[in-house]
Amino acid sequence: MAAHFGRLRKGATTTAVAAVAVAALSASQAPGVTTDDLGRQAAGAAQPSGDANTGGEGGGATGDSPYYTDLPPLKSPNPSPSASPTTGTTVSVGEAEAGIPATVLDAYKKAEAELRASKPGCNLPWQLLAAIGKVESGQARGGRVDASGTTYSPILGPKLDGNGFALIADTDNGAYDGDPAYDRAVGPMQFIPSTWEWAGRDGNGDGKKDPNNVYDAALAAGHYLCRFDRDLSVQSQMNAAILNYNNSTAYLNTVLSWLEYYRKGTHEVPDGTGTLPSNSSNSHPGASPSPSTPATPSTPSTPSTPSTPKPGSGGSTSPTPKPPAPSSPAPSPTPPTPTQTVDHLEDANTGKLTATAGSAFGTKVAVRAESKASKGVAKVRVRFTIIGDTDATFTGGESVATVVTGSAGTATAPALVAGEKAGDFTVRATVVGRVLGGLDYTATVTPRQADTLTRTGDTALTCVPGGEFADQVELKATYKGAVAGKVAATATLIKSADDATENDKGPYFKDADGKTIRTLTDLTTDADGVLKLPKLYADDVTGTFLLRVNTTGGAVLTVELKVAAAAS
């Protein structure tokens, strides 16, 4: 479909052809258009609930909320220079649709820069954020934002109450969307509250994560698109990221159309002057984004009084009664969704969660969504969240993962990968769209270990009084015969083999200020398991001294140091 529109743009020269393209895209959606109560256009077409989308969060970042379907103009957006009639200054003049409000454009470019530094392999172009911002909110309603990037009034999608939309019951007690009953998509990039709770970012450095701030929302959208180690320079991975944002092929085609258009050239326009879209994902081309006023019902005419028959006519003196109109059958009740039938979560034989720093956990967290009758419930979204002071992640580098239960009601989280920080943390499993008690699992990361230490050389370590040792002590750590990299170690100059307390005389190290120290902490072997200690010095005391090195895991090595006067 994207290629089809590309051919239209390349060869078309009239607005009629453009209208055909818009009609083709809009015709794939259901009729009818509404708006949210703050002016954002919203579609009334039923959208997928996201139950089948294992990579998404409640049907994508937006909960598959409605979006704008306007396509970009066929004319190239490359601006042409012209002189200002008042100042004579050269300014850029281009298609109005190519103009992006200044603050909104700055937010997109800052988000791209941050992702270039934090996730360079993602290759996120700011034009992709601009394309999504266009179809989600018309660039924050044409750039109606203050100097910090916050919209003057919240941008809210319709209630996701299952009435023509996905059904997502309230997950934030109305904190983000003001609705304590159902979730709504919020802000310039239209995040649903349950997604913003973990995906939100502080893009303008004010210490808050506000979905109605375009800097925060743009940065959050960038990180959302870059999940799962995606490389957006690969078209298939970009397509997957866009569909993960809103699970609709028509949405994908619309975003790609704007991406192509913005890549050809854009220009900055003042905030509040951006061009607003006019077609929603379930309206026909040209439909107004505002709800039409319902027609006033006509007053029923007063039934005429039956005439009295003339004498002798044989007619009845009262009108003939009409049979009663058949009553309409009562509408059948809407069956509950799978999520609504879940009563609790049960553990699904999750084993002990332990791993050494830097390695993958051998066990995955698994839960089972069950009804009151303890039967498994399929097609339910379960969110797994890593909580605590840890750098452990799920495979792909994320701290949150959403998985849909299978036919037996079981959902298994992605594999956990331990970071370098040792200690305990929690993995919490909850049902998305229901206020139910979750399940907490304790996971433990143990430090990297070594069981053997050896010197890499065999040269005797000697020094004259008041001098410095010519050779530095270098060791290699192994664990069960394999290289033990990044293992913590401590080195201490001890009094004797039987007394491991720190010596107060003999060889010593120097700290950064040149002061004498005889214990080194926070040492770590390199990736090859090698540990090279700083240079050693000798005071005026002669004799044989001992240096003891210990590692996490129990490896110990004692090195002999000799201080003697030089031979005459």
Coordinates of C-alpha atoms in Angstrom, one line a residue:
M1 CA 0.0 0.0 0.0
A2 CA 2.9 2.3 0.7
A3 CA 4.3 1.7 -2.7
H4 CA 0.9 2.5 -4.3
F5 CA 0.8 5.9 -2.6
G6 CA 4.4 6.5 -3.6
R7 CA 3.5 6.0 -7.3
L8 CA 0.6 8.4 -6.9
R9 CA 2.8 11.1 -5.5
K10 CA 5.4 10.7 -8.1
G11 CA 3.2 10.9 -11.1
A12 CA 0.3 12.9 -10.0
T13 CA 0.0 16.6 -10.9
T14 CA -3.5 17.5 -9.8
T15 CA -5.3 17.8 -6.4
A16 CA -7.9 15.3 -7.7
V17 CA -5.3 12.6 -7.6
A18 CA -4.3 13.6 -4.1
A19 CA -8.0 13.3 -3.1
V20 CA -8.1 9.8 -4.5
A21 CA -5.1 8.8 -2.3
V22 CA -6.8 10.3 0.8
A23 CA -10.0 8.6 0.0
A24 CA -8.3 5.2 -0.6
L25 CA -6.7 5.4 2.9
S26 CA -9.8 6.7 4.7
A27 CA -12.0 4.2 3.0
S28 CA -10.3 1.4 4.8
Q29 CA -11.6 2.7 8.1
A30 CA -15.2 2.6 9.5
P31 CA -17.5 5.6 9.1
G32 CA -18.3 8.0 11.8
V33 CA -16.3 10.6 13.6
T34 CA -16.2 12.1 17.1
T35 CA -13.9 14.2 19.1
D36 CA -12.6 14.1 22.5
D37 CA -13.9 16.9 24.8
L38 CA -10.8 19.0 24.3
G39 CA -10.8 19.0 20.6
R40 CA -8.5 16.2 19.5
Q41 CA -10.1 14.3 16.6
A42 CA -10.9 10.7 17.5
A43 CA -12.2 7.7 15.5
G44 CA -15.1 5.6 16.4
A45 CA -14.0 2.5 14.6
A46 CA -13.3 -0.5 16.7
Q47 CA -9.6 -1.1 17.0
P48 CA -7.7 -4.3 17.9
S49 CA -7.5 -4.7 21.6
G50 CA -3.8 -5.7 21.4
D51 CA -4.4 -9.1 23.0
A52 CA -2.5 -10.7 20.1
N53 CA 0.3 -8.2 20.2
T54 CA 2.9 -9.7 22.5
G55 CA 5.3 -6.9 21.9
G56 CA 3.0 -4.1 22.7
E57 CA 1.6 -2.6 25.8
G58 CA -2.1 -2.7 25.9
G59 CA -2.4 -2.5 22.1
G60 CA 0.7 -0.4 21.5
A61 CA 1.8 2.9 23.1
T62 CA -1.5 4.4 22.2
G63 CA -3.8 1.6 23.0
D64 CA -4.6 1.6 19.2
S65 CA -6.4 4.9 19.7
P66 CA -7.7 6.9 16.7
Y67 CA -5.3 9.0 14.6
Y68 CA -5.3 11.5 11.8
T69 CA -5.3 10.1 8.3
D70 CA -4.4 13.2 6.3
L71 CA -1.7 12.5 3.7
P72 CA 1.1 14.9 2.9
P73 CA 0.8 17.1 -0.2
L74 CA 2.1 15.7 -3.5
K75 CA 4.4 18.6 -4.1
S76 CA 7.9 18.4 -2.7
P77 CA 8.3 20.1 0.7
N78 CA 11.7 21.6 -0.2
P79 CA 11.5 25.2 0.8
S80 CA 12.6 28.0 -1.5
P81 CA 14.4 31.1 -0.3
S82 CA 12.7 34.5 -0.6
A83 CA 13.2 38.0 0.9
S84 CA 11.1 39.3 3.6
P85 CA 9.2 42.4 2.3
T86 CA 9.7 44.2 5.6
T87 CA 13.3 43.3 6.7
G88 CA 14.8 42.1 3.5
T89 CA 16.1 39.0 5.3
T90 CA 16.1 35.7 3.4
V91 CA 13.5 33.3 4.8
S92 CA 12.4 29.8 3.9
V93 CA 9.0 29.5 2.2
G94 CA 7.5 26.1 1.5
E95 CA 4.4 24.0 1.7
A96 CA 2.4 24.8 4.8
E97 CA 2.2 21.1 5.7
A98 CA 6.0 21.0 5.8
G99 CA 6.1 23.6 8.5
I100 CA 6.7 22.2 12.0
P101 CA 6.1 24.5 15.1
A102 CA 9.5 25.6 16.5
T103 CA 9.2 24.1 20.0
V104 CA 7.8 20.8 18.7
L105 CA 10.6 20.5 16.1
D106 CA 13.2 21.2 18.7
A107 CA 11.7 18.5 20.9
Y108 CA 12.0 15.9 18.1
K109 CA 15.6 16.9 17.3
K110 CA 16.7 16.8 21.0
A111 CA 15.1 13.3 21.3
E112 CA 17.0 12.1 18.3
A113 CA 20.3 13.5 19.8
E114 CA 19.7 11.8 23.1
L115 CA 18.9 8.4 21.4
R116 CA 22.0 8.8 19.2
A117 CA 24.1 8.9 22.5
S118 CA 22.2 6.4 24.6
K119 CA 21.1 3.9 21.9
P120 CA 23.4 4.6 18.8
G121 CA 22.4 1.3 17.2
C122 CA 18.8 2.3 16.9
N123 CA 19.5 5.0 14.2
L124 CA 16.3 6.9 15.1
P125 CA 15.6 9.8 12.7
W126 CA 13.8 12.8 14.2
Q127 CA 11.6 12.8 11.1
L128 CA 10.0 9.6 12.3
L129 CA 9.0 11.3 15.6
A130 CA 7.6 14.2 13.5
A131 CA 5.6 11.8 11.3
I132 CA 4.1 10.1 14.4
G133 CA 3.5 13.4 16.1
K134 CA 1.6 14.6 12.9
V135 CA -0.8 11.6 12.8
E136 CA -1.3 11.4 16.6
S137 CA -1.9 15.1 17.5
G138 CA -1.3 17.3 14.5
Q139 CA 2.1 18.3 16.0
A140 CA 0.6 19.1 19.4
R141 CA -2.4 20.9 17.8
G142 CA -0.3 23.0 15.6
G143 CA 2.2 23.8 18.3
R144 CA -0.1 25.1 21.0
V145 CA 2.6 24.7 23.7
D146 CA 4.3 27.0 26.2
A147 CA 8.0 27.8 26.3
S148 CA 8.8 24.6 28.3
G149 CA 6.9 22.5 25.7
T150 CA 3.8 21.8 27.7
T151 CA 0.4 21.9 25.9
Y152 CA -1.8 24.8 27.1
S153 CA -4.5 22.2 27.7
P154 CA -4.3 18.4 27.9
I155 CA -4.7 16.4 24.6
L156 CA -6.9 13.5 25.3
G157 CA -8.2 10.7 23.1
P158 CA -11.6 9.1 23.6
K159 CA -12.5 6.8 26.4
L160 CA -11.2 3.3 25.7
D161 CA -14.4 1.8 27.0
G162 CA -14.9 -0.9 24.3
N163 CA -17.7 1.1 22.7
G164 CA -16.2 1.4 19.2
F165 CA -12.7 1.3 20.7
A166 CA -10.4 -1.1 22.5
L167 CA -11.5 -1.8 26.1
I168 CA -8.8 -0.6 28.6
A169 CA -10.1 -0.1 32.1
D170 CA -8.6 2.6 34.2
T171 CA -5.0 1.9 35.3
D172 CA -3.9 5.3 36.8
N173 CA -6.9 6.4 38.9
G174 CA -7.3 9.3 36.4
A175 CA -3.8 10.7 37.3
Y176 CA -2.8 11.3 33.7
D177 CA -6.1 11.3 31.7
G178 CA -8.5 12.6 34.4
D179 CA -10.7 9.5 33.9
P180 CA -11.1 7.1 36.9
A181 CA -13.1 4.6 34.9
Y182 CA -11.3 4.1 31.6
D183 CA -7.9 4.9 30.1
R184 CA -7.5 7.5 27.4
A185 CA -4.5 8.3 25.2
V186 CA -2.7 11.4 26.5
G187 CA -0.5 14.1 25.1
P188 CA 1.2 15.1 21.8
M189 CA 2.4 11.5 21.2
Q190 CA -0.8 9.9 22.6
F191 CA 0.5 7.5 25.3
I192 CA -2.0 5.5 27.3
P193 CA -1.4 5.8 31.1
S194 CA -0.3 2.2 31.6
T195 CA 2.4 2.6 29.0
W196 CA 3.5 6.1 30.2
E197 CA 3.9 4.7 33.7
W198 CA 7.0 2.8 32.6
A199 CA 7.9 4.4 29.3
G200 CA 7.7 8.1 30.4
R201 CA 10.9 10.2 30.2
D202 CA 12.0 13.7 31.4
G203 CA 13.0 15.3 28.1
N204 CA 13.3 18.9 29.2
G205 CA 15.1 18.3 32.5
D206 CA 12.5 19.8 34.8
G207 CA 12.4 16.7 37.0
K208 CA 9.0 15.6 35.8
K209 CA 7.7 13.1 33.3
D210 CA 4.6 14.7 31.8
P211 CA 2.9 13.1 28.8
N212 CA 1.5 16.5 27.9
N213 CA 5.0 18.0 27.5
V214 CA 6.3 17.5 24.0
Y215 CA 9.9 17.2 25.1
D216 CA 9.0 14.4 27.5
A217 CA 6.6 12.7 25.1
A218 CA 9.0 12.8 22.1
L219 CA 11.9 11.3 24.1
A220 CA 9.5 8.6 25.5
A221 CA 8.3 7.8 22.0
G222 CA 11.9 7.6 20.8
H223 CA 12.8 5.1 23.5
Y224 CA 9.6 3.2 22.9
L225 CA 10.4 2.8 19.2
C226 CA 14.0 1.7 20.0
R227 CA 13.0 -1.1 22.2
F228 CA 14.2 -4.7 21.7
D229 CA 17.5 -3.5 20.2
R230 CA 15.8 -2.4 17.0
D231 CA 17.8 -0.8 14.2
L232 CA 15.4 1.6 12.5
S233 CA 17.6 1.9 9.5
V234 CA 16.4 -1.5 8.6
Q235 CA 12.9 -1.1 7.0
S236 CA 11.4 -4.2 8.5
Q237 CA 12.4 -3.2 12.0
M238 CA 11.1 0.3 11.5
N239 CA 7.8 -1.1 10.3
A240 CA 7.6 -3.4 13.4
A241 CA 8.3 -0.4 15.7
I242 CA 5.6 1.7 14.1
L243 CA 3.1 -1.1 14.2
N244 CA 4.0 -1.7 17.9
Y245 CA 3.1 2.0 18.4
N246 CA -0.4 1.5 16.8
N247 CA -1.3 -1.8 15.4
S248 CA -2.8 -0.8 12.1
T249 CA -1.5 -1.3 8.5
A250 CA -3.2 1.9 7.5
Y251 CA -1.5 3.7 10.4
L252 CA 1.9 2.3 9.2
N253 CA 1.3 3.6 5.7
T254 CA 0.2 7.0 6.9
V255 CA 3.3 7.4 9.1
L256 CA 5.6 6.2 6.4
S257 CA 4.1 8.8 4.0
W258 CA 4.8 11.6 6.4
L259 CA 8.3 10.3 7.1
E260 CA 9.1 10.3 3.4
Y261 CA 7.7 13.8 3.1
Y262 CA 9.6 15.3 6.1
R263 CA 12.8 13.7 4.9
K264 CA 12.6 15.8 1.7
G265 CA 12.7 19.0 3.7
T266 CA 10.8 20.9 6.4
H267 CA 10.9 24.4 7.8
E268 CA 10.2 25.9 11.2
V269 CA 7.1 27.9 11.8
P270 CA 6.1 29.9 15.0
D271 CA 4.4 27.9 17.7
G272 CA 0.6 27.8 17.4
T273 CA 0.6 28.3 13.6
G274 CA 1.0 24.7 12.4
T275 CA -1.5 23.3 10.0
L276 CA -4.1 21.1 11.7
P277 CA -5.3 17.8 10.1
S278 CA -8.9 17.3 9.3
N279 CA -9.5 13.6 8.7
S280 CA -9.6 10.9 11.4
S281 CA -9.0 7.2 11.1
N282 CA -12.7 6.4 10.8
S283 CA -14.0 9.4 8.9
H284 CA -14.6 9.9 5.2
P285 CA -12.4 12.4 3.4
G286 CA -13.3 15.9 4.3
A287 CA -15.3 15.1 7.3
S288 CA -15.1 17.7 10.0
P289 CA -13.1 16.7 13.1
S290 CA -15.8 18.2 15.3
P291 CA -18.9 16.3 16.0
S292 CA -21.8 17.4 14.1
T293 CA -24.8 18.8 16.0
P294 CA -27.5 16.1 16.0
A295 CA -30.5 17.0 14.0
T296 CA -33.5 18.3 16.0
P297 CA -36.2 15.7 15.9
S298 CA -39.4 16.9 14.2
T299 CA -42.5 17.4 16.3
P300 CA -44.9 14.5 15.7
S301 CA -48.0 15.7 14.0
T302 CA -51.2 15.6 16.0
P303 CA -53.4 12.7 14.8
S304 CA -56.6 13.9 13.2
T305 CA -59.8 13.3 14.9
P306 CA -61.8 10.7 13.1
S307 CA -64.9 12.2 11.5
T308 CA -68.3 11.2 12.7
P309 CA -70.1 9.1 10.1
K310 CA -73.2 10.5 8.6
P311 CA -76.5 8.8 9.7
G312 CA -77.3 5.9 7.5
S313 CA -73.8 5.5 6.2
G314 CA -73.4 2.3 8.3
G315 CA -70.0 3.4 9.4
S316 CA -68.6 2.8 12.9
T317 CA -68.8 5.7 15.3
S318 CA -65.2 5.0 16.6
P319 CA -61.9 4.5 14.7
T320 CA -60.8 1.0 14.0
P321 CA -58.1 0.0 16.5
K322 CA -54.7 -0.8 14.9
P323 CA -52.8 -3.8 16.1
P324 CA -49.9 -2.9 18.5
A325 CA -46.5 -2.5 16.9
P326 CA -44.2 -5.5 17.6
S327 CA -41.8 -4.7 20.4
S328 CA -38.1 -4.7 19.7
P329 CA -36.2 -7.6 21.2
A330 CA -34.0 -6.6 24.2
P331 CA -30.4 -6.3 23.2
S332 CA -28.3 -9.2 24.3
P333 CA -25.7 -8.4 27.0
T334 CA -22.2 -7.8 25.8
P335 CA -20.0 -10.8 26.8
P336 CA -17.1 -10.0 29.1
T337 CA -13.6 -9.7 27.7
P338 CA -11.0 -12.3 28.7
T339 CA -9.4 -9.7 30.9
Q340 CA -12.6 -9.0 32.8
T341 CA -12.9 -12.7 33.7
V342 CA -9.5 -12.9 35.4
D343 CA -9.8 -13.3 39.1
H344 CA -6.2 -13.8 40.1
L345 CA -2.7 -14.7 39.0
E346 CA -1.0 -18.0 40.0
D347 CA 2.6 -19.0 39.9
A348 CA 3.3 -21.3 36.9
N349 CA 6.3 -23.3 38.4
T350 CA 8.8 -20.5 38.4
G351 CA 12.1 -21.8 39.8
K352 CA 14.7 -20.1 41.9
L353 CA 15.9 -16.9 40.3
T354 CA 19.6 -16.6 40.7
A355 CA 22.5 -15.6 38.4
T356 CA 26.0 -14.4 38.5
A357 CA 26.6 -10.8 37.5
G358 CA 26.7 -10.4 33.8
S359 CA 25.1 -13.7 33.0
A360 CA 21.5 -14.8 32.0
F361 CA 19.2 -16.3 34.6
G362 CA 18.6 -19.9 34.0
T363 CA 14.9 -19.6 35.1
K364 CA 12.1 -17.5 33.6
V365 CA 9.2 -16.0 35.5
A366 CA 5.9 -17.7 34.5
V367 CA 2.4 -17.0 35.8
R368 CA -1.1 -18.2 35.0
A369 CA -4.1 -16.0 34.7
E370 CA -7.1 -17.8 36.3
S371 CA -10.8 -17.2 36.6
K372 CA -12.7 -17.6 39.9
A373 CA -13.1 -21.3 39.0
S374 CA -9.3 -21.5 38.8
K375 CA -9.4 -22.1 35.0
G376 CA -6.7 -20.6 32.8
V377 CA -7.8 -17.5 30.8
A378 CA -6.2 -17.0 27.4
K379 CA -5.6 -13.7 25.5
V380 CA -4.9 -11.7 28.7
R381 CA -2.0 -9.1 28.8
V382 CA 0.3 -9.7 31.7
R383 CA 2.9 -7.0 32.5
F384 CA 6.3 -8.0 34.0
T385 CA 8.2 -5.2 35.7
I386 CA 11.7 -5.2 37.3
I387 CA 11.6 -3.2 40.5
G388 CA 14.5 -2.3 42.8
D389 CA 18.1 -1.0 42.8
T390 CA 19.4 -3.1 40.0
D391 CA 20.8 -2.9 36.5
A392 CA 19.3 -6.3 35.5
T393 CA 17.0 -6.2 32.5
F394 CA 14.9 -8.5 30.3
T395 CA 16.4 -9.7 27.1
G396 CA 16.6 -6.6 24.8
G397 CA 17.5 -4.2 27.6
E398 CA 14.0 -3.3 28.9
S399 CA 12.8 -3.3 32.5
V400 CA 9.2 -3.9 31.5
A401 CA 7.7 -6.6 29.2
T402 CA 4.1 -7.4 28.3
V403 CA 3.2 -10.9 27.3
V404 CA -0.2 -12.3 26.2
T405 CA -1.4 -15.5 27.9
G406 CA -1.6 -18.6 25.8
S407 CA -4.4 -21.1 25.5
A408 CA -3.7 -22.5 29.0
G409 CA -3.7 -19.0 30.5
T410 CA 0.1 -19.0 31.0
A411 CA 2.4 -16.0 30.3
T412 CA 6.2 -16.4 30.5
A413 CA 8.4 -13.3 30.9
P414 CA 11.5 -12.9 28.6
A415 CA 14.8 -14.2 30.0
L416 CA 16.3 -12.0 32.7
V417 CA 19.9 -10.8 32.3
A418 CA 21.9 -9.8 35.3
G419 CA 23.9 -6.6 35.3
E420 CA 27.0 -5.9 37.3
K421 CA 25.2 -4.8 40.4
A422 CA 24.9 -7.6 43.0
G423 CA 21.9 -8.0 45.3
D424 CA 18.2 -8.7 45.3
F425 CA 15.5 -7.2 43.2
T426 CA 11.8 -7.9 42.4
V427 CA 10.0 -9.0 39.3
R428 CA 6.3 -8.1 39.6
A429 CA 3.6 -9.7 37.4
T430 CA 0.3 -7.8 37.0
V431 CA -2.8 -8.0 34.7
V432 CA -3.0 -5.1 32.3
G433 CA -6.4 -3.4 32.5
R434 CA -7.5 -4.9 35.8
V435 CA -7.0 -3.7 39.4
L436 CA -5.9 -7.1 40.9
G437 CA -3.1 -8.1 43.2
G438 CA 0.0 -9.1 41.4
L439 CA 2.7 -11.7 42.1
D440 CA 6.2 -10.7 43.3
Y441 CA 9.3 -12.8 42.7
T442 CA 12.7 -12.2 44.3
A443 CA 15.7 -12.4 42.0
T444 CA 19.3 -12.5 43.3
V445 CA 22.4 -11.4 41.5
T446 CA 25.6 -12.8 43.0
P447 CA 29.0 -11.1 42.3
R448 CA 31.4 -12.5 39.8
Q449 CA 33.7 -15.1 41.3
A450 CA 37.2 -16.5 41.0
D451 CA 38.6 -19.6 42.7
T452 CA 42.2 -19.3 41.6
L453 CA 44.8 -16.6 41.5
T454 CA 48.2 -16.9 39.9
R455 CA 51.1 -14.5 39.1
T456 CA 51.6 -13.9 35.4
G457 CA 55.4 -13.8 35.9
D458 CA 58.0 -15.4 38.2
T459 CA 60.5 -12.6 38.7
A460 CA 61.5 -12.1 42.3
L461 CA 60.1 -8.9 43.7
T462 CA 62.9 -7.0 45.4
C463 CA 63.7 -3.4 46.4
V464 CA 66.3 -1.4 48.3
P465 CA 65.3 0.6 51.4
G466 CA 63.6 3.8 50.5
G467 CA 63.3 2.8 46.8
E468 CA 60.6 1.4 44.5
F469 CA 60.0 -2.1 43.2
A470 CA 61.0 -2.4 39.6
D471 CA 58.2 -4.8 38.7
Q472 CA 54.5 -4.3 39.4
V473 CA 52.5 -7.3 40.7
E474 CA 50.3 -8.8 38.0
L475 CA 47.8 -11.6 38.6
K476 CA 45.3 -13.7 36.6
A477 CA 42.0 -14.9 38.0
T478 CA 40.1 -18.0 36.9
Y479 CA 36.9 -19.7 37.9
K480 CA 36.5 -23.4 37.3
G481 CA 39.3 -23.2 34.8
A482 CA 37.8 -20.3 32.8
V483 CA 38.9 -16.7 32.8
A484 CA 37.2 -14.7 35.6
G485 CA 36.8 -11.2 34.3
K486 CA 35.4 -8.3 36.2
V487 CA 35.9 -10.0 39.6
A488 CA 36.2 -7.8 42.7
A489 CA 39.5 -8.0 44.6
T490 CA 41.3 -6.6 47.6
A491 CA 45.1 -6.3 48.1
T492 CA 46.7 -5.9 51.6
L493 CA 50.2 -5.8 52.9
I494 CA 49.9 -8.1 55.9
K495 CA 52.1 -8.7 59.0
S496 CA 52.6 -12.4 58.6
A497 CA 51.2 -15.5 57.0
D498 CA 49.3 -16.2 60.3
D499 CA 48.3 -12.5 60.9
A500 CA 46.4 -11.0 58.1
T501 CA 46.1 -7.6 59.7
E502 CA 47.5 -4.6 57.8
N503 CA 51.3 -4.1 58.4
D504 CA 52.5 -0.8 59.7
K505 CA 55.9 -1.0 58.1
G506 CA 57.7 -2.2 55.0
P507 CA 56.4 -1.9 51.4
Y508 CA 53.5 0.3 50.6
F509 CA 51.4 1.8 47.9
K510 CA 50.6 5.5 47.3
D511 CA 47.2 7.1 47.0
A512 CA 46.3 9.9 44.6
D513 CA 47.8 12.4 47.0
G514 CA 51.1 10.5 47.4
K515 CA 50.2 9.3 50.9
T516 CA 51.2 5.8 52.2
I517 CA 48.5 3.1 52.0
R518 CA 48.9 -0.6 52.6
T519 CA 45.4 -1.8 51.6
L520 CA 43.7 -1.5 48.2
T521 CA 40.0 -2.0 47.8
D522 CA 37.6 -1.7 44.8
L523 CA 40.0 -3.6 42.6
T524 CA 38.6 -5.5 39.6
T525 CA 40.1 -7.9 37.1
D526 CA 39.8 -6.9 33.5
A527 CA 37.9 -8.8 30.8
D528 CA 40.8 -11.3 30.5
G529 CA 40.8 -11.9 34.3
V530 CA 44.1 -9.9 34.7
L531 CA 44.7 -7.6 37.7
K532 CA 47.8 -5.4 37.6
L533 CA 48.5 -3.6 40.9
P534 CA 49.9 -0.1 41.3
K535 CA 53.6 0.4 41.8
L536 CA 55.1 -0.6 45.2
Y537 CA 57.5 1.4 47.3
A538 CA 59.8 0.5 50.3
D539 CA 60.4 2.4 53.5
D540 CA 63.7 2.1 55.4
V541 CA 62.9 -1.3 57.0
T542 CA 64.6 -4.3 55.5
G543 CA 63.3 -7.8 55.5
T544 CA 60.8 -10.2 53.8
F545 CA 57.2 -9.0 53.6
L546 CA 53.9 -10.4 52.4
L547 CA 51.2 -9.1 50.0
R548 CA 47.9 -10.9 50.1
V549 CA 45.2 -10.6 47.4
N550 CA 41.7 -11.9 47.9
T551 CA 38.8 -12.1 45.3
T552 CA 35.1 -12.6 45.5
G553 CA 34.6 -16.4 45.4
G554 CA 37.4 -17.3 47.7
A555 CA 40.6 -17.1 45.6
V556 CA 43.6 -16.1 47.6
L557 CA 47.3 -15.5 46.7
T558 CA 50.2 -14.4 48.9
V559 CA 53.1 -12.8 47.2
E560 CA 56.6 -12.4 48.8
L561 CA 58.3 -9.0 48.8
K562 CA 62.0 -8.6 49.8
V563 CA 63.6 -5.3 50.9
A564 CA 67.4 -5.5 51.3
A565 CA 70.4 -3.2 51.0
A566 CA 72.2 -3.3 47.7
A567 CA 75.2 -5.6 47.5
S568 CA 78.5 -3.9 47.8

